[in-house]
DNA sequence: TTGCCATGTTAGCGTCGCTAACTTGCATAA
DNA sequence: TTATGCAAGTTAGCGACGCTAACATGGCAA
């Protein structure tokens, strides 16, 4: 009874996909389960066994689709980077490319993503001990950063520095926004300054950094 | 033979302290072992069993001194915060209180601490799933932040804003410095912009933020 | 229809965090 | 000096986890 109830709870999400002995869509089911579990309890407390229970398969099954726990988390991380890229890219779209507003909107979207998906954010940027997780950042993270580089290039052009290397300024902005986001989701900011609005930090410091070219 | 060799390797650091059935100084030995192991392999891969092997005691012994693994890591985190406070406090000492140089020196020391102690840094700021780790930040982190608040207050005074709330400006600076440090130790900065000098980001953006009061 | 092989299963190993129950020996008081 | 109580060790063991080996199933292609 306990077992049955547990199983029905755990598998209902992907139950429809389960046809018989063979799951049929296990790779995707595991990814979804891992995404949900990581979002809920954090990357550190994520376990393969939990993901298996959610997918309704034995604990050995995932290894047909992922080399190990780290590989599954890597795949989840990739998706998270896609989400971040979409969020920042979409946020700056309504504004004129290269405008201060477009850049700030991207930064605020980065912050909002972190606040809305703190555990995903931790998964993306918290270095995993295994070096295998490096490619996550290399591939997906670079795409994210392209957004910013492009905006900064356009901004520099409007300020009479067309063709200048956007990297230094982009790194300054990224550092600021990433710092605000990290402190906001990891707790210390709330503890040191409760009620503080992290978005305002991006707004004000962002403008200062942009103005100082 | 394997066992003997392993034991002699693992315990030699604290061997002298081990007197007989009772260790005599286990709490301290565990703290040192945990500090070393965390610094070496990171907070996530730290295990109580490893610490026990280093201290030369059974795996049940630590629970006479620490409630659980989390409590031990919390204690290590406290010490790390003391180290950070000492580093930032010491770095600004040679400069005039309230000067831009003093503030930037503190920020650079923060960055250097992160680069020299990446795993300690992660332990301090990476939120542990258990809420118990909250007091770490509350007590030790607040002390760290006092340094900055004081410098910023003095700086504001030199700029004709004596008595103004230093918090907003302090948070902007902290966010910047923390962001640079996080990106530098977690890898992405090296990947996106290899050879970049993170200290320069603090220097330039810090000045811009300070100038924009 | 048959047989291959991708994708499941069960069983089990070693490790880990932690607890219970027992043991040791130092420190204190008679 | 001796007795003894309690702090601080020990061994044994539970349940969970990551992962592997060996076996089972059944969909698809020849």
GROMACS .gro file of C-alpha atoms (C1' of nucleotides) in nm:
model
  486
    1UNK     CA    1   0.000   0.000   0.000
    2UNK     CA    2   0.272   0.240   0.092
    3UNK     CA    3   0.465   0.119  -0.209
    4UNK     CA    4   0.170   0.145  -0.439
    5UNK     CA    5   0.083   0.493  -0.324
    6UNK     CA    6   0.442   0.603  -0.357
    7UNK     CA    7   0.464   0.461  -0.703
    8UNK     CA    8   0.144   0.621  -0.820
    9UNK     CA    9   0.258   0.955  -0.686
   10UNK     CA   10   0.603   0.932  -0.823
   11UNK     CA   11   0.524   0.813  -1.170
   12UNK     CA   12   0.206   0.989  -1.257
   13UNK     CA   13   0.385   1.267  -1.439
   14UNK     CA   14   0.541   1.034  -1.691
   15UNK     CA   15   0.300   0.745  -1.646
   16UNK     CA   16   0.138   0.796  -1.983
   17UNK     CA   17   0.470   0.746  -2.157
   18UNK     CA   18   0.533   0.414  -1.982
   19UNK     CA   19   0.404   0.139  -2.208
   20UNK     CA   20   0.534  -0.187  -2.067
   21UNK     CA   21   0.866  -0.347  -2.001
   22UNK     CA   22   1.027  -0.080  -2.208
   23UNK     CA   23   0.962   0.274  -2.105
   24UNK     CA   24   0.975   0.413  -2.455
   25UNK     CA   25   1.081   0.764  -2.368
   26UNK     CA   26   1.309   0.723  -2.074
   27UNK     CA   27   1.578   0.968  -2.171
   28UNK     CA   28   1.329   1.250  -2.190
   29UNK     CA   29   1.147   1.137  -1.878
   30UNK     CA   30   1.472   1.135  -1.683
   31UNK     CA   31   1.560   1.481  -1.805
   32UNK     CA   32   1.224   1.614  -1.697
   33UNK     CA   33   1.244   1.442  -1.361
   34UNK     CA   34   1.595   1.569  -1.304
   35UNK     CA   35   1.496   1.919  -1.402
   36UNK     CA   36   1.206   1.918  -1.158
   37UNK     CA   37   1.405   1.761  -0.876
   38UNK     CA   38   1.699   1.994  -0.916
   39UNK     CA   39   1.471   2.294  -0.932
   40UNK     CA   40   1.301   2.175  -0.616
   41UNK     CA   41   1.579   2.053  -0.394
   42UNK     CA   42   1.901   2.175  -0.554
   43UNK     CA   43   2.174   2.007  -0.755
   44UNK     CA   44   2.354   1.869  -0.450
   45UNK     CA   45   2.062   1.676  -0.311
   46UNK     CA   46   1.958   1.546  -0.650
   47UNK     CA   47   1.984   1.168  -0.668
   48UNK     CA   48   1.959   0.926  -0.953
   49UNK     CA   49   1.734   0.708  -0.742
   50UNK     CA   50   1.485   0.991  -0.707
   51UNK     CA   51   1.481   1.048  -1.079
   52UNK     CA   52   1.424   0.676  -1.132
   53UNK     CA   53   1.129   0.672  -0.897
   54UNK     CA   54   0.974   0.964  -1.081
   55UNK     CA   55   1.024   0.795  -1.414
   56UNK     CA   56   0.900   0.463  -1.277
   57UNK     CA   57   1.204   0.259  -1.370
   58UNK     CA   58   1.471   0.067  -1.183
   59UNK     CA   59   1.783   0.241  -1.058
   60UNK     CA   60   1.996   0.079  -1.324
   61UNK     CA   61   1.795   0.198  -1.620
   62UNK     CA   62   1.934   0.554  -1.649
   63UNK     CA   63   2.279   0.424  -1.731
   64UNK     CA   64   2.154   0.313  -2.073
   65UNK     CA   65   2.102   0.681  -2.153
   66UNK     CA   66   2.352   0.874  -1.940
   67UNK     CA   67   2.704   0.776  -1.853
   68UNK     CA   68   2.660   0.876  -1.493
   69UNK     CA   69   2.486   1.121  -1.262
   70UNK     CA   70   2.711   1.397  -1.379
   71UNK     CA   71   2.618   1.348  -1.743
   72UNK     CA   72   2.250   1.376  -1.662
   73UNK     CA   73   2.307   1.695  -1.467
   74UNK     CA   74   2.516   1.826  -1.752
   75UNK     CA   75   2.227   1.776  -1.989
   76UNK     CA   76   1.997   1.959  -1.752
   77UNK     CA   77   2.250   2.238  -1.733
   78UNK     CA   78   2.251   2.273  -2.109
   79UNK     CA   79   1.879   2.327  -2.112
   80UNK     CA   80   1.910   2.581  -1.835
   81UNK     CA   81   2.158   2.780  -2.041
   82UNK     CA   82   1.916   2.776  -2.329
   83UNK     CA   83   1.655   2.918  -2.097
   84UNK     CA   84   1.886   3.192  -1.978
   85UNK     CA   85   1.982   3.285  -2.332
   86UNK     CA   86   1.617   3.304  -2.430
   87UNK     CA   87   1.532   3.517  -2.128
   88UNK     CA   88   1.808   3.771  -2.177
   89UNK     CA   89   1.769   3.779  -2.552
   90UNK     CA   90   1.395   3.830  -2.530
   91UNK     CA   91   1.421   4.101  -2.269
   92UNK     CA   92   1.637   4.328  -2.476
   93UNK     CA   93   1.438   4.277  -2.793
   94UNK     CA   94   1.184   4.558  -2.739
   95UNK     CA   95   1.461   4.814  -2.705
   96UNK     CA   96   1.686   4.966  -2.962
   97UNK     CA   97   1.995   4.753  -3.010
   98UNK     CA   98   2.290   4.917  -2.841
   99UNK     CA   99   2.081   5.138  -2.616
  100UNK     CA  100   2.148   5.156  -2.245
  101UNK     CA  101   1.794   5.032  -2.189
  102UNK     CA  102   1.852   4.719  -2.396
  103UNK     CA  103   2.165   4.631  -2.201
  104UNK     CA  104   2.003   4.696  -1.866
  105UNK     CA  105   1.697   4.494  -1.966
  106UNK     CA  106   1.922   4.199  -2.044
  107UNK     CA  107   2.090   4.230  -1.708
  108UNK     CA  108   1.762   4.247  -1.523
  109UNK     CA  109   1.637   3.942  -1.710
  110UNK     CA  110   1.953   3.758  -1.600
  111UNK     CA  111   1.873   3.851  -1.241
  112UNK     CA  112   1.511   3.751  -1.275
  113UNK     CA  113   1.611   3.417  -1.420
  114UNK     CA  114   1.836   3.358  -1.121
  115UNK     CA  115   1.564   3.454  -0.875
  116UNK     CA  116   1.303   3.242  -1.051
  117UNK     CA  117   1.537   2.944  -1.096
  118UNK     CA  118   1.789   2.961  -0.815
  119UNK     CA  119   1.880   2.596  -0.820
  120UNK     CA  120   1.912   2.585  -1.195
  121UNK     CA  121   2.134   2.890  -1.170
  122UNK     CA  122   2.352   2.716  -0.913
  123UNK     CA  123   2.375   2.412  -1.136
  124UNK     CA  124   2.493   2.625  -1.425
  125UNK     CA  125   2.760   2.823  -1.246
  126UNK     CA  126   2.860   2.614  -0.948
  127UNK     CA  127   3.165   2.432  -1.065
  128UNK     CA  128   3.123   2.061  -1.054
  129UNK     CA  129   3.425   1.878  -0.920
  130UNK     CA  130   3.449   1.667  -1.232
  131UNK     CA  131   3.608   1.845  -1.521
  132UNK     CA  132   3.356   1.683  -1.748
  133UNK     CA  133   3.109   1.956  -1.671
  134UNK     CA  134   3.334   2.207  -1.840
  135UNK     CA  135   3.177   2.171  -2.187
  136UNK     CA  136   2.844   2.289  -2.046
  137UNK     CA  137   2.980   2.633  -1.995
  138UNK     CA  138   3.192   2.629  -2.305
  139UNK     CA  139   2.912   2.564  -2.545
  140UNK     CA  140   2.592   2.696  -2.396
  141UNK     CA  141   2.741   2.974  -2.190
  142UNK     CA  142   2.923   3.121  -2.483
  143UNK     CA  143   2.598   3.151  -2.673
  144UNK     CA  144   2.448   3.339  -2.382
  145UNK     CA  145   2.739   3.577  -2.373
  146UNK     CA  146   2.711   3.654  -2.743
  147UNK     CA  147   2.392   3.843  -2.671
  148UNK     CA  148   2.574   4.076  -2.440
  149UNK     CA  149   2.878   4.119  -2.663
  150UNK     CA  150   2.655   4.223  -2.949
  151UNK     CA  151   2.467   4.479  -2.745
  152UNK     CA  152   2.788   4.622  -2.606
  153UNK     CA  153   2.941   4.649  -2.952
  154UNK     CA  154   2.641   4.842  -3.071
  155UNK     CA  155   2.651   5.061  -2.763
  156UNK     CA  156   3.017   5.142  -2.816
  157UNK     CA  157   2.940   5.238  -3.174
  158UNK     CA  158   2.682   5.490  -3.056
  159UNK     CA  159   2.945   5.638  -2.829
  160UNK     CA  160   3.197   5.687  -3.105
  161UNK     CA  161   3.396   5.370  -3.047
  162UNK     CA  162   3.279   5.165  -3.342
  163UNK     CA  163   3.501   4.863  -3.394
  164UNK     CA  164   3.641   4.873  -3.041
  165UNK     CA  165   3.675   4.546  -2.852
  166UNK     CA  166   3.351   4.502  -2.655
  167UNK     CA  167   3.497   4.238  -2.426
  168UNK     CA  168   3.629   4.452  -2.140
  169UNK     CA  169   3.305   4.643  -2.099
  170UNK     CA  170   3.098   4.328  -2.138
  171UNK     CA  171   3.296   4.155  -1.868
  172UNK     CA  172   3.242   4.446  -1.631
  173UNK     CA  173   2.868   4.435  -1.686
  174UNK     CA  174   2.852   4.060  -1.660
  175UNK     CA  175   3.045   4.065  -1.334
  176UNK     CA  176   2.808   4.316  -1.184
  177UNK     CA  177   2.494   4.135  -1.290
  178UNK     CA  178   2.628   3.796  -1.193
  179UNK     CA  179   2.735   3.926  -0.855
  180UNK     CA  180   2.395   4.075  -0.783
  181UNK     CA  181   2.228   3.753  -0.889
  182UNK     CA  182   2.456   3.528  -0.685
  183UNK     CA  183   2.424   3.732  -0.369
  184UNK     CA  184   2.050   3.760  -0.415
  185UNK     CA  185   1.985   3.388  -0.448
  186UNK     CA  186   2.249   3.261  -0.205
  187UNK     CA  187   2.103   3.460   0.080
  188UNK     CA  188   2.368   3.700   0.204
  189UNK     CA  189   2.211   4.004   0.045
  190UNK     CA  190   1.883   3.951   0.223
  191UNK     CA  191   2.066   3.902   0.549
  192UNK     CA  192   2.288   4.206   0.519
  193UNK     CA  193   2.028   4.437   0.373
  194UNK     CA  194   1.676   4.300   0.404
  195UNK     CA  195   1.427   4.452   0.168
  196UNK     CA  196   1.692   4.575  -0.066
  197UNK     CA  197   1.602   4.575  -0.435
  198UNK     CA  198   1.870   4.397  -0.636
  199UNK     CA  199   1.732   4.529  -0.962
  200UNK     CA  200   1.817   4.882  -0.852
  201UNK     CA  201   2.180   4.783  -0.815
  202UNK     CA  202   2.190   4.672  -1.175
  203UNK     CA  203   2.013   4.985  -1.285
  204UNK     CA  204   2.244   5.229  -1.109
  205UNK     CA  205   2.578   5.055  -1.127
  206UNK     CA  206   2.507   4.949  -1.482
  207UNK     CA  207   2.455   5.305  -1.589
  208UNK     CA  208   2.771   5.414  -1.408
  209UNK     CA  209   2.980   5.146  -1.577
  210UNK     CA  210   2.832   5.221  -1.916
  211UNK     CA  211   2.885   5.593  -1.875
  212UNK     CA  212   3.252   5.545  -1.795
  213UNK     CA  213   3.368   5.425  -2.135
  214UNK     CA  214   4.984  -0.384   0.433
  215UNK     CA  215   4.751  -0.174   0.228
  216UNK     CA  216   4.568  -0.087   0.543
  217UNK     CA  217   4.883  -0.007   0.734
  218UNK     CA  218   5.018   0.210   0.460
  219UNK     CA  219   4.689   0.390   0.424
  220UNK     CA  220   4.670   0.451   0.793
  221UNK     CA  221   5.024   0.580   0.820
  222UNK     CA  222   4.963   0.817   0.531
  223UNK     CA  223   4.630   0.936   0.649
  224UNK     CA  224   4.712   0.996   1.011
  225UNK     CA  225   5.062   1.129   1.006
  226UNK     CA  226   4.946   1.492   1.011
  227UNK     CA  227   4.773   1.459   1.342
  228UNK     CA  228   4.956   1.153   1.466
  229UNK     CA  229   5.146   1.341   1.731
  230UNK     CA  230   4.824   1.452   1.892
  231UNK     CA  231   4.692   1.096   1.915
  232UNK     CA  232   4.784   0.957   2.255
  233UNK     CA  233   4.591   0.635   2.302
  234UNK     CA  234   4.233   0.525   2.311
  235UNK     CA  235   4.132   0.886   2.347
  236UNK     CA  236   4.252   1.118   2.081
  237UNK     CA  237   4.285   1.413   2.309
  238UNK     CA  238   4.237   1.685   2.052
  239UNK     CA  239   3.987   1.542   1.810
  240UNK     CA  240   3.771   1.844   1.760
  241UNK     CA  241   4.064   2.052   1.643
  242UNK     CA  242   4.207   1.766   1.437
  243UNK     CA  243   3.875   1.722   1.258
  244UNK     CA  244   3.852   2.091   1.184
  245UNK     CA  245   4.200   2.090   1.036
  246UNK     CA  246   4.132   1.778   0.834
  247UNK     CA  247   3.805   1.917   0.707
  248UNK     CA  248   3.967   2.246   0.617
  249UNK     CA  249   4.237   2.070   0.420
  250UNK     CA  250   4.001   1.828   0.249
  251UNK     CA  251   3.753   2.097   0.154
  252UNK     CA  252   4.029   2.318   0.024
  253UNK     CA  253   4.158   2.028  -0.182
  254UNK     CA  254   3.850   1.862  -0.322
  255UNK     CA  255   3.566   2.103  -0.255
  256UNK     CA  256   3.279   2.109  -0.009
  257UNK     CA  257   3.062   1.870  -0.209
  258UNK     CA  258   3.310   1.585  -0.219
  259UNK     CA  259   3.407   1.628   0.143
  260UNK     CA  260   3.316   1.323   0.349
  261UNK     CA  261   3.318   1.260   0.720
  262UNK     CA  262   3.490   0.929   0.657
  263UNK     CA  263   3.781   1.107   0.493
  264UNK     CA  264   3.817   1.342   0.784
  265UNK     CA  265   3.811   1.046   1.022
  266UNK     CA  266   4.087   0.870   0.833
  267UNK     CA  267   4.300   1.181   0.846
  268UNK     CA  268   4.241   1.218   1.217
  269UNK     CA  269   4.296   0.846   1.273
  270UNK     CA  270   3.968   0.774   1.446
  271UNK     CA  271   3.662   0.565   1.374
  272UNK     CA  272   3.380   0.704   1.166
  273UNK     CA  273   3.157   0.739   1.471
  274UNK     CA  274   3.394   0.956   1.672
  275UNK     CA  275   3.319   1.294   1.511
  276UNK     CA  276   2.962   1.288   1.635
  277UNK     CA  277   3.088   1.346   1.989
  278UNK     CA  278   3.206   1.688   1.871
  279UNK     CA  279   2.980   1.788   1.582
  280UNK     CA  280   2.613   1.722   1.543
  281UNK     CA  281   2.652   1.615   1.183
  282UNK     CA  282   2.852   1.674   0.868
  283UNK     CA  283   2.682   2.006   0.819
  284UNK     CA  284   2.786   2.133   1.160
  285UNK     CA  285   3.149   2.051   1.088
  286UNK     CA  286   3.135   2.230   0.757
  287UNK     CA  287   2.966   2.522   0.928
  288UNK     CA  288   3.256   2.551   1.169
  289UNK     CA  289   3.500   2.545   0.880
  290UNK     CA  290   3.295   2.813   0.711
  291UNK     CA  291   3.318   3.034   1.018
  292UNK     CA  292   3.695   3.019   1.008
  293UNK     CA  293   3.692   3.098   0.639
  294UNK     CA  294   3.491   3.412   0.704
  295UNK     CA  295   3.741   3.516   0.966
  296UNK     CA  296   4.012   3.473   0.704
  297UNK     CA  297   3.824   3.683   0.453
  298UNK     CA  298   3.760   3.957   0.707
  299UNK     CA  299   4.129   3.961   0.798
  300UNK     CA  300   4.234   3.974   0.434
  301UNK     CA  301   4.007   4.259   0.334
  302UNK     CA  302   4.065   4.449   0.656
  303UNK     CA  303   4.440   4.418   0.628
  304UNK     CA  304   4.448   4.518   0.264
  305UNK     CA  305   4.282   4.852   0.315
  306UNK     CA  306   4.486   4.938   0.626
  307UNK     CA  307   4.781   5.104   0.447
  308UNK     CA  308   4.550   5.349   0.275
  309UNK     CA  309   4.365   5.646   0.410
  310UNK     CA  310   4.028   5.544   0.546
  311UNK     CA  311   3.758   5.646   0.304
  312UNK     CA  312   3.990   5.682   0.006
  313UNK     CA  313   3.909   5.521  -0.325
  314UNK     CA  314   4.234   5.328  -0.294
  315UNK     CA  315   4.134   5.178   0.039
  316UNK     CA  316   3.803   5.060  -0.097
  317UNK     CA  317   3.956   4.915  -0.411
  318UNK     CA  318   4.229   4.743  -0.210
  319UNK     CA  319   3.961   4.573  -0.002
  320UNK     CA  320   3.784   4.457  -0.315
  321UNK     CA  321   4.101   4.322  -0.467
  322UNK     CA  322   4.181   4.137  -0.148
  323UNK     CA  323   3.834   3.981  -0.163
  324UNK     CA  324   3.910   3.864  -0.516
  325UNK     CA  325   4.253   3.735  -0.419
  326UNK     CA  326   4.104   3.543  -0.129
  327UNK     CA  327   3.859   3.380  -0.367
  328UNK     CA  328   4.130   3.290  -0.616
  329UNK     CA  329   4.359   3.153  -0.344
  330UNK     CA  330   4.082   2.965  -0.165
  331UNK     CA  331   3.822   2.880  -0.427
  332UNK     CA  332   3.669   2.589  -0.240
  333UNK     CA  333   3.656   2.776   0.087
  334UNK     CA  334   3.487   3.059  -0.100
  335UNK     CA  335   3.231   2.819  -0.242
  336UNK     CA  336   3.169   2.678   0.103
  337UNK     CA  337   3.104   3.027   0.239
  338UNK     CA  338   2.865   3.148  -0.028
  339UNK     CA  339   2.718   2.837  -0.183
  340UNK     CA  340   2.390   2.794  -0.004
  341UNK     CA  341   2.367   2.469   0.178
  342UNK     CA  342   2.034   2.299   0.144
  343UNK     CA  343   1.991   2.280   0.521
  344UNK     CA  344   1.880   2.603   0.671
  345UNK     CA  345   2.111   2.539   0.960
  346UNK     CA  346   2.397   2.689   0.766
  347UNK     CA  347   2.225   3.025   0.772
  348UNK     CA  348   2.392   3.147   1.096
  349UNK     CA  349   2.731   3.117   0.929
  350UNK     CA  350   2.652   3.404   0.703
  351UNK     CA  351   2.459   3.595   0.960
  352UNK     CA  352   2.736   3.616   1.215
  353UNK     CA  353   3.066   3.597   1.035
  354UNK     CA  354   2.957   3.751   0.708
  355UNK     CA  355   2.813   4.055   0.877
  356UNK     CA  356   3.149   4.122   1.039
  357UNK     CA  357   3.314   4.107   0.699
  358UNK     CA  358   3.067   4.354   0.558
  359UNK     CA  359   3.124   4.602   0.840
  360UNK     CA  360   3.468   4.671   0.696
  361UNK     CA  361   3.317   4.782   0.371
  362UNK     CA  362   3.035   4.981   0.527
  363UNK     CA  363   3.285   5.177   0.731
  364UNK     CA  364   3.504   5.258   0.433
  365UNK     CA  365   3.207   5.362   0.227
  366UNK     CA  366   3.075   5.586   0.505
  367UNK     CA  367   3.410   5.761   0.522
  368UNK     CA  368   3.422   5.790   0.145
  369UNK     CA  369   3.077   5.948   0.135
  370UNK     CA  370   3.188   6.197   0.396
  371UNK     CA  371   3.478   6.308   0.178
  372UNK     CA  372   3.232   6.363  -0.103
  373UNK     CA  373   3.007   6.587   0.098
  374UNK     CA  374   2.755   6.321   0.199
  375UNK     CA  375   2.850   6.278   0.562
  376UNK     CA  376   2.582   6.088   0.749
  377UNK     CA  377   2.429   5.941   0.434
  378UNK     CA  378   2.333   5.574   0.436
  379UNK     CA  379   2.635   5.383   0.303
  380UNK     CA  380   2.433   5.068   0.234
  381UNK     CA  381   2.327   5.126  -0.127
  382UNK     CA  382   2.676   5.212  -0.244
  383UNK     CA  383   2.830   4.931  -0.040
  384UNK     CA  384   2.591   4.680  -0.196
  385UNK     CA  385   2.684   4.797  -0.545
  386UNK     CA  386   3.052   4.753  -0.475
  387UNK     CA  387   3.004   4.419  -0.306
  388UNK     CA  388   2.797   4.290  -0.597
  389UNK     CA  389   3.067   4.386  -0.842
  390UNK     CA  390   3.351   4.234  -0.644
  391UNK     CA  391   3.156   3.921  -0.562
  392UNK     CA  392   3.058   3.878  -0.924
  393UNK     CA  393   3.414   3.909  -1.047
  394UNK     CA  394   3.530   3.662  -0.784
  395UNK     CA  395   3.256   3.408  -0.856
  396UNK     CA  396   3.308   3.415  -1.229
  397UNK     CA  397   3.683   3.396  -1.187
  398UNK     CA  398   3.686   3.087  -0.967
  399UNK     CA  399   3.395   2.904  -1.122
  400UNK     CA  400   3.555   2.902  -1.461
  401UNK     CA  401   3.331   3.085  -1.705
  402UNK     CA  402   3.543   3.397  -1.715
  403UNK     CA  403   3.850   3.207  -1.824
  404UNK     CA  404   3.646   3.031  -2.087
  405UNK     CA  405   3.479   3.339  -2.227
  406UNK     CA  406   3.782   3.566  -2.207
  407UNK     CA  407   4.103   3.373  -2.148
  408UNK     CA  408   4.387   3.578  -2.010
  409UNK     CA  409   4.156   3.847  -1.883
  410UNK     CA  410   4.263   4.019  -1.562
  411UNK     CA  411   3.978   4.017  -1.311
  412UNK     CA  412   4.151   4.270  -1.091
  413UNK     CA  413   4.124   4.526  -1.369
  414UNK     CA  414   3.747   4.487  -1.367
  415UNK     CA  415   3.735   4.578  -1.001
  416UNK     CA  416   3.969   4.869  -1.057
  417UNK     CA  417   3.776   5.024  -1.343
  418UNK     CA  418   3.418   4.943  -1.256
  419UNK     CA  419   3.484   5.020  -0.893
  420UNK     CA  420   3.602   5.367  -0.980
  421UNK     CA  421   3.302   5.422  -1.204
  422UNK     CA  422   3.059   5.317  -0.933
  423UNK     CA  423   3.233   5.528  -0.671
  424UNK     CA  424   3.241   5.830  -0.899
  425UNK     CA  425   2.867   5.811  -0.962
  426UNK     CA  426   2.750   5.902  -0.613
  427DT     C1'  427   0.875  -1.591  -3.882
  428DT     C1'  428   1.284  -1.541  -3.672
  429DG     C1'  429   1.648  -1.360  -3.428
  430DC     C1'  430   1.920  -0.940  -3.296
  431DC     C1'  431   2.005  -0.596  -2.985
  432DA     C1'  432   1.847  -0.170  -2.758
  433DT     C1'  433   1.653  -0.111  -2.343
  434DG     C1'  434   1.473  -0.271  -1.961
  435DT     C1'  435   1.535  -0.587  -1.497
  436DT     C1'  436   1.737  -0.799  -1.054
  437DA     C1'  437   2.119  -0.864  -0.756
  438DG     C1'  438   2.496  -0.699  -0.541
  439DC     C1'  439   2.941  -0.428  -0.422
  440DG     C1'  440   3.157  -0.051  -0.185
  441DT     C1'  441   3.087   0.398   0.031
  442DC     C1'  442   2.857   0.721   0.299
  443DG     C1'  443   2.593   0.954   0.705
  444DC     C1'  444   2.445   0.845   1.121
  445DT     C1'  445   2.289   0.573   1.553
  446DA     C1'  446   2.297   0.230   1.932
  447DA     C1'  447   2.536  -0.007   2.254
  448DC     C1'  448   2.953  -0.101   2.451
  449DT     C1'  449   3.446   0.026   2.633
  450DT     C1'  450   3.816   0.297   2.801
  451DG     C1'  451   4.063   0.578   3.099
  452DC     C1'  452   4.110   1.066   3.292
  453DA     C1'  453   3.962   1.359   3.666
  454DT     C1'  454   3.763   1.429   4.060
  455DA     C1'  455   3.616   1.323   4.545
  456DA     C1'  456   3.619   0.995   4.942
  457DT     C1'  457   4.542   0.595   4.734
  458DT     C1'  458   4.163   0.416   4.554
  459DA     C1'  459   3.694   0.417   4.365
  460DT     C1'  460   3.397   0.574   4.018
  461DG     C1'  461   3.137   0.863   3.689
  462DC     C1'  462   3.132   1.070   3.262
  463DA     C1'  463   3.355   1.239   2.838
  464DA     C1'  464   3.520   1.047   2.450
  465DG     C1'  465   3.647   0.670   2.215
  466DT     C1'  466   3.506   0.184   1.978
  467DT     C1'  467   3.248  -0.185   1.694
  468DA     C1'  468   2.841  -0.320   1.450
  469DG     C1'  469   2.490  -0.221   1.169
  470DC     C1'  470   2.093   0.029   0.905
  471DG     C1'  471   1.930   0.246   0.497
  472DA     C1'  472   2.044   0.517   0.086
  473DC     C1'  473   2.326   0.601  -0.291
  474DG     C1'  474   2.617   0.545  -0.740
  475DC     C1'  475   2.728   0.221  -1.033
  476DT     C1'  476   2.815  -0.255  -1.258
  477DA     C1'  477   2.734  -0.735  -1.414
  478DA     C1'  478   2.441  -1.062  -1.573
  479DC     C1'  479   2.004  -1.164  -1.726
  480DA     C1'  480   1.517  -1.069  -1.952
  481DT     C1'  481   1.211  -0.865  -2.282
  482DG     C1'  482   1.011  -0.736  -2.691
  483DG     C1'  483   1.013  -0.415  -3.123
  484DC     C1'  484   1.207  -0.414  -3.577
  485DA     C1'  485   1.454  -0.567  -3.982
  486DA     C1'  486   1.594  -0.950  -4.260
   0.00000   0.00000   0.00000
